[in-house]
Short mmCIF file of C-alpha atoms in Angstrom, two decimals:
data_model
loop_
_atom_site.label_atom_id
_atom_site.label_comp_id
_atom_site.label_asym_id
_atom_site.label_seq_id
_atom_site.Cartn_x
_atom_site.Cartn_y
_atom_site.Cartn_z
CA ASN A 1 13.80 14.96 -30.40
CA ALA A 2 11.02 14.39 -28.38
CA GLY A 3 12.63 11.25 -26.16
CA VAL A 4 10.44 9.61 -24.26
CA THR A 5 6.69 11.43 -23.69
CA GLN A 6 4.21 10.23 -21.35
CA THR A 7 0.91 10.94 -21.21
CA PRO A 8 -0.49 12.22 -18.82
CA LYS A 9 0.76 13.30 -15.63
CA PHE A 10 -1.25 13.51 -13.14
CA GLN A 11 -4.16 10.87 -12.98
CA VAL A 12 -6.78 10.70 -9.96
CA LEU A 13 -8.47 7.45 -9.93
CA LYS A 14 -10.77 5.66 -7.67
CA THR A 15 -10.83 1.28 -6.18
CA GLY A 16 -11.76 -0.08 -8.77
CA GLN A 17 -11.51 1.86 -12.14
CA SER A 18 -8.96 1.10 -15.59
CA MET A 19 -6.83 3.44 -17.32
CA THR A 20 -4.69 3.28 -19.44
CA LEU A 21 -0.72 5.41 -19.38
CA GLN A 22 0.56 6.17 -22.06
CA CYS A 23 4.96 6.30 -23.19
CA ALA A 24 5.52 6.58 -26.65
CA GLN A 25 9.63 6.88 -27.65
CA ASP A 26 10.81 8.67 -31.13
CA MET A 27 14.77 7.18 -30.87
CA ASN A 28 14.07 3.89 -32.66
CA HIS A 29 15.13 1.89 -29.37
CA GLU A 30 14.06 -1.63 -29.46
CA TYR A 31 13.95 -1.97 -25.87
CA MET A 32 11.87 -0.37 -23.38
CA SER A 33 10.27 -0.49 -19.92
CA TRP A 34 8.03 0.67 -16.71
CA TYR A 35 9.27 1.40 -13.32
CA ARG A 36 7.30 2.78 -10.62
CA GLN A 37 8.45 4.70 -7.40
CA ASP A 38 7.78 4.75 -3.72
CA PRO A 39 9.41 6.58 -1.10
CA GLY A 40 12.50 4.80 -0.05
CA MET A 41 11.93 1.74 -2.47
CA GLY A 42 14.10 3.36 -4.90
CA LEU A 43 12.34 2.68 -8.77
CA ARG A 44 11.15 -1.23 -9.09
CA LEU A 45 10.72 -2.84 -13.10
CA ILE A 46 7.17 -3.96 -13.52
CA HIS A 47 7.47 -4.97 -17.42
CA TYR A 48 9.61 -4.88 -19.85
CA SER A 49 9.52 -5.02 -23.92
CA VAL A 50 12.66 -6.22 -25.77
CA GLY A 51 10.79 -5.59 -29.32
CA ALA A 52 7.51 -4.91 -30.85
CA GLY A 53 5.52 -7.71 -29.75
CA ILE A 54 7.13 -9.07 -26.87
CA THR A 55 7.20 -7.99 -23.54
CA ASP A 56 7.70 -9.94 -20.25
CA GLN A 57 7.40 -9.57 -16.66
CA GLY A 58 9.64 -7.59 -14.18
CA GLU A 59 9.53 -7.57 -10.12
CA VAL A 60 6.46 -6.46 -9.50
CA PRO A 61 4.27 -7.32 -12.51
CA ASN A 62 0.97 -7.58 -10.17
CA GLY A 63 -1.72 -5.57 -11.56
CA TYR A 64 -0.84 -4.40 -14.90
CA ASN A 65 -0.85 -5.53 -18.74
CA VAL A 66 1.23 -4.28 -21.12
CA SER A 67 1.59 -4.69 -24.67
CA ARG A 68 3.75 -3.32 -27.94
CA SER A 69 2.52 -3.37 -31.07
CA THR A 70 4.67 -0.68 -32.61
CA THR A 71 8.33 0.00 -31.70
CA GLU A 72 6.83 3.45 -30.57
CA ASP A 73 4.82 3.35 -28.20
CA PHE A 74 5.19 0.79 -24.66
CA PRO A 75 0.90 1.55 -23.07
CA LEU A 76 0.80 0.06 -19.07
CA ARG A 77 -2.99 -0.83 -18.99
CA LEU A 78 -4.61 -0.57 -15.16
CA LEU A 79 -7.33 -2.88 -15.29
CA SER A 80 -8.79 -2.46 -11.56
CA ALA A 81 -6.82 0.03 -9.46
CA ALA A 82 -6.17 -0.52 -6.27
CA PRO A 83 -5.04 2.13 -3.23
CA SER A 84 -1.46 -0.11 -3.24
CA GLN A 85 -0.86 1.38 -6.69
CA THR A 86 -0.35 5.25 -6.28
CA SER A 87 2.88 5.50 -7.45
CA VAL A 88 4.76 7.81 -9.57
CA TYR A 89 5.63 5.84 -12.78
CA PHE A 90 8.23 6.34 -14.85
CA CYS A 91 8.69 4.69 -19.15
CA ALA A 92 11.86 4.04 -19.97
CA SER A 93 13.33 3.19 -23.98
CA SER A 94 17.21 1.94 -24.52
CA SER A 95 18.08 1.09 -28.15
CA GLU A 96 20.78 -2.36 -27.20
CA GLN A 97 21.04 -5.65 -25.70
CA THR A 98 23.85 -5.09 -23.83
CA HIS A 99 24.86 -4.26 -20.12
CA THR A 100 26.53 -0.49 -21.13
CA ASP A 101 23.63 1.19 -22.74
CA THR A 102 21.90 4.24 -21.11
CA GLN A 103 18.07 4.12 -20.23
CA TYR A 104 16.07 7.20 -21.31
CA PHE A 105 13.92 7.92 -19.00
CA GLY A 106 10.04 9.97 -19.69
CA PRO A 107 8.96 12.61 -17.03
CA GLY A 108 6.37 10.13 -15.36
CA THR A 109 3.01 9.99 -14.21
CA ARG A 110 2.39 11.00 -10.75
CA LEU A 111 -1.01 8.73 -10.29
CA THR A 112 -3.39 8.60 -7.33
CA VAL A 113 -5.58 5.64 -5.79
CA LEU A 114 -8.50 7.09 -4.03
CA GLY B 1 20.26 -11.68 -6.90
CA ASP B 2 21.91 -8.14 -7.86
CA SER B 3 20.94 -5.31 -5.36
CA VAL B 4 22.53 -1.81 -4.96
CA THR B 5 22.81 0.37 -1.21
CA GLN B 6 23.52 4.05 -1.52
CA MET B 7 23.37 5.95 2.09
CA GLU B 8 20.35 6.91 3.26
CA GLY B 9 19.35 10.57 2.56
CA PRO B 10 18.80 13.74 2.98
CA VAL B 11 21.91 14.78 2.92
CA THR B 12 22.54 19.14 3.56
CA LEU B 13 25.16 20.39 2.76
CA SER B 14 26.62 24.35 2.07
CA GLU B 15 27.27 25.58 -1.68
CA GLU B 16 31.21 24.78 -2.42
CA ALA B 17 31.55 21.81 -0.05
CA PHE B 18 32.62 18.46 -0.89
CA LEU B 19 30.05 15.96 -1.93
CA THR B 20 30.43 12.01 -1.25
CA ILE B 21 27.16 10.01 -1.90
CA ASN B 22 28.18 6.51 -1.30
CA CYS B 23 26.94 2.93 -3.28
CA THR B 24 27.53 0.07 -3.16
CA TYR B 25 26.48 -3.15 -5.20
CA THR B 26 26.01 -6.71 -5.20
CA ALA B 27 25.60 -8.74 -8.61
CA THR B 28 26.41 -11.44 -10.40
CA GLY B 29 28.33 -11.40 -13.23
CA TYR B 30 30.28 -8.29 -13.88
CA PRO B 31 27.24 -4.86 -13.57
CA SER B 32 27.50 -1.46 -15.49
CA LEU B 33 27.23 1.21 -13.30
CA PHE B 34 25.50 4.24 -13.56
CA TRP B 35 24.55 7.20 -11.54
CA TYR B 36 21.09 8.03 -12.40
CA VAL B 37 20.15 12.32 -10.87
CA GLN B 38 16.02 13.12 -10.64
CA TYR B 39 15.34 17.11 -10.42
CA PRO B 40 12.18 18.06 -8.70
CA GLY B 41 9.30 17.38 -10.65
CA GLU B 42 11.04 15.88 -13.49
CA GLY B 43 11.89 12.41 -14.91
CA LEU B 44 15.81 10.19 -13.96
CA GLN B 45 18.29 11.20 -15.94
CA LEU B 46 22.13 9.71 -16.90
CA LEU B 47 24.23 11.72 -15.15
CA LEU B 48 27.67 8.94 -15.62
CA LYS B 49 28.50 5.81 -16.29
CA ALA B 50 31.77 2.69 -15.78
CA THR B 51 30.99 -0.61 -17.46
CA LYS B 52 34.26 -2.16 -15.93
CA ALA B 53 36.25 -1.92 -13.71
CA ASP B 54 38.70 0.85 -12.30
CA ASP B 55 36.58 2.74 -15.12
CA LYS B 56 36.14 6.28 -13.68
CA GLY B 57 32.95 8.27 -15.30
CA SER B 58 32.43 12.19 -14.68
CA ASN B 59 30.22 14.85 -16.18
CA LYS B 60 29.44 18.23 -14.67
CA GLY B 61 31.74 18.05 -12.01
CA PHE B 62 30.61 14.18 -11.10
CA GLU B 63 32.90 12.01 -10.48
CA ALA B 64 32.38 7.77 -9.90
CA THR B 65 34.95 5.23 -10.13
CA TYR B 66 34.04 1.67 -10.81
CA ARG B 67 35.88 0.01 -8.06
CA LYS B 68 35.39 -3.68 -8.12
CA GLU B 69 37.17 -4.74 -4.82
CA THR B 70 35.37 -3.41 -2.57
CA THR B 71 32.10 -3.46 -4.75
CA SER B 72 31.14 0.23 -4.60
CA PHE B 73 30.66 3.17 -7.50
CA HIS B 74 31.27 6.53 -4.49
CA LEU B 75 29.56 9.35 -6.28
CA GLU B 76 31.80 12.62 -5.81
CA LYS B 77 31.78 16.07 -6.67
CA GLY B 78 33.96 18.67 -5.36
CA SER B 79 32.41 22.40 -4.63
CA VAL B 80 28.28 21.44 -4.85
CA GLN B 81 26.50 24.04 -6.17
CA VAL B 82 22.75 24.70 -4.93
CA SER B 83 21.53 24.27 -8.37
CA ASP B 84 22.88 20.02 -7.52
CA SER B 85 20.20 19.93 -5.53
CA ALA B 86 18.62 16.81 -6.26
CA VAL B 87 17.80 13.04 -5.33
CA TYR B 88 20.70 10.68 -6.62
CA PHE B 89 20.32 7.13 -7.47
CA CYS B 90 22.67 4.78 -8.41
CA ALA B 91 22.15 1.41 -10.89
CA LEU B 92 23.44 -1.26 -12.20
CA LYS B 93 22.96 -2.96 -15.34
CA THR B 94 24.06 -7.21 -15.52
CA GLY B 95 24.04 -9.33 -19.61
CA GLY B 96 21.74 -8.13 -21.75
CA GLY B 97 18.34 -6.69 -21.73
CA ASN B 98 17.33 -3.62 -20.30
CA LYS B 99 16.94 -4.11 -16.49
CA LEU B 100 18.21 -2.03 -13.83
CA THR B 101 17.94 -2.39 -10.67
CA PHE B 102 18.44 0.56 -8.33
CA GLY B 103 19.63 1.69 -4.67
CA THR B 104 16.60 4.02 -2.95
CA GLY B 105 17.63 7.05 -3.67
CA THR B 106 19.47 9.77 -2.09
CA GLN B 107 18.25 12.91 -0.86
CA LEU B 108 21.10 15.90 -1.83
CA LYS B 109 19.90 19.44 -0.57
CA VAL B 110 22.31 22.64 -1.43
CA GLU B 111 21.56 25.92 0.89
CA LEU B 112 24.15 28.98 0.80
#
């Protein structure tokens, strides 16, 4: 099992550019999430999905879009990048809806917006 | 809403010292509590968890006890090593779904 994979590892964008951060998992997990990590703020939830075709907003969704066409993939789209979106982005997945379940994280994508 | 408060870092210790990282929480309902660790340049890994009051989670010499009366989940280790240098996040999850609420993280540096 590769677990949760993310690409790219690093990315530099100019303000206004668009891009897609890729996330895939091979554990057949129903639940997937995107977080951003900023200094002094921990991780904050951007969007999440409870299964293919179902997505919902998290704490900080503005400026980001997601879709979930398959169980395995959960891409995060930045339509018009802004410097405030400079951050480290983590994708996570988990298998069950119970509150006891563990989330598994990918290695992260470090994004810089100039 | 739910929130997690953990002690400010960075924490610098000598090898073999005793470690405590404090974590307290506010939550509606009965949360599960987690400690995640992030080693330099890597993603987050689950270190330990506890799913009900008085449970003790343990892994790799680290321990934390779910204290409902004090709404706390402090992380402890009796003898830290240089390889324990990392950022430690306390987190909680309530109800269904997969939304974790994180603390701000505590950086630990262990020196020889």
